[in-house]
Amino acid sequence: MSRRACTHLDQVTVHELPAEVDGCVDCLAIGGKWLHLRICLTCGHVGCCDDSPNRHATAHSHATSHAIIRSLEPGEEWSWCYVDEVAMSIEGVNGETRIPPSPLLQ
Ligand SMILES: [Zn+2]
Ligand SMILES: [Zn+2]
Ligand SMILES: [Zn+2]
């Protein structure tokens, strides 16, 4: 089994993570609740994971063709390409983001 490599690294334009975010922007807009937060490394959109009720990170990728997200959870540095379906660690993305606790866990 050979694993495909991601061919979308040229889409990565976010090299500095935001210092702090308020949560999933789409959940905040509709009063939804997220579990884990992901950031789009193409445009900086903050969305929620596939274990969240609304799966906004995936919805954003499908709507925009932005391929790569990165986890914003504390201590997590992995990224994921939706097109190649491959997890990876991307060098050159710096910073750590302060995030609020999940509304689902309160
Ligand atoms: Zn890719
Ligand atoms: Zn959301
Ligand atoms: Zn995006």
mmCIF file of N, CA, C and O in Angstrom, residues 34-36 102-106:
data_model
loop_
_atom_site.group_PDB
_atom_site.id
_atom_site.type_symbol
_atom_site.label_atom_id
_atom_site.label_comp_id
_atom_site.label_asym_id
_atom_site.label_seq_id
_atom_site.Cartn_x
_atom_site.Cartn_y
_atom_site.Cartn_z
ATOM 1 N N TRP A 34 -19.575 23.612 18.733
ATOM 2 C CA TRP A 34 -18.496 22.839 18.129
ATOM 3 C C TRP A 34 -17.818 21.982 19.174
ATOM 4 O O TRP A 34 -17.901 22.254 20.374
ATOM 5 N N LEU A 35 -17.130 20.956 18.683
ATOM 6 C CA LEU A 35 -16.338 20.119 19.590
ATOM 7 C C LEU A 35 -14.869 20.519 19.507
ATOM 8 O O LEU A 35 -14.305 21.025 20.466
ATOM 9 N N HIS A 36 -14.260 20.297 18.330
ATOM 10 C CA HIS A 36 -12.860 20.666 18.141
ATOM 11 C C HIS A 36 -12.746 21.671 17.000
ATOM 12 O O HIS A 36 -13.557 21.654 16.074
ATOM 13 N N SER A 102 -14.807 23.928 24.373
ATOM 14 C CA SER A 102 -15.928 23.531 23.525
ATOM 15 C C SER A 102 -17.250 23.741 24.246
ATOM 16 O O SER A 102 -17.422 23.316 25.379
ATOM 17 N N PRO A 103 -18.222 24.377 23.572
ATOM 18 C CA PRO A 103 -19.550 24.545 24.175
ATOM 19 C C PRO A 103 -20.235 23.197 24.430
ATOM 20 O O PRO A 103 -21.119 23.105 25.271
ATOM 21 N N LEU A 104 -19.822 22.158 23.723
ATOM 22 C CA LEU A 104 -20.426 20.845 23.913
ATOM 23 C C LEU A 104 -19.934 20.177 25.185
ATOM 24 O O LEU A 104 -20.548 19.230 25.668
ATOM 25 N N LEU A 105 -18.817 20.651 25.708
ATOM 26 C CA LEU A 105 -18.216 20.000 26.870
ATOM 27 C C LEU A 105 -18.468 20.785 28.143
ATOM 28 O O LEU A 105 -17.909 20.459 29.189
ATOM 29 N N GLN A 106 -19.286 21.819 28.051
ATOM 30 C CA GLN A 106 -19.544 22.634 29.244
ATOM 31 C C GLN A 106 -20.785 22.160 29.968
ATOM 32 O O GLN A 106 -21.659 21.574 29.377
#
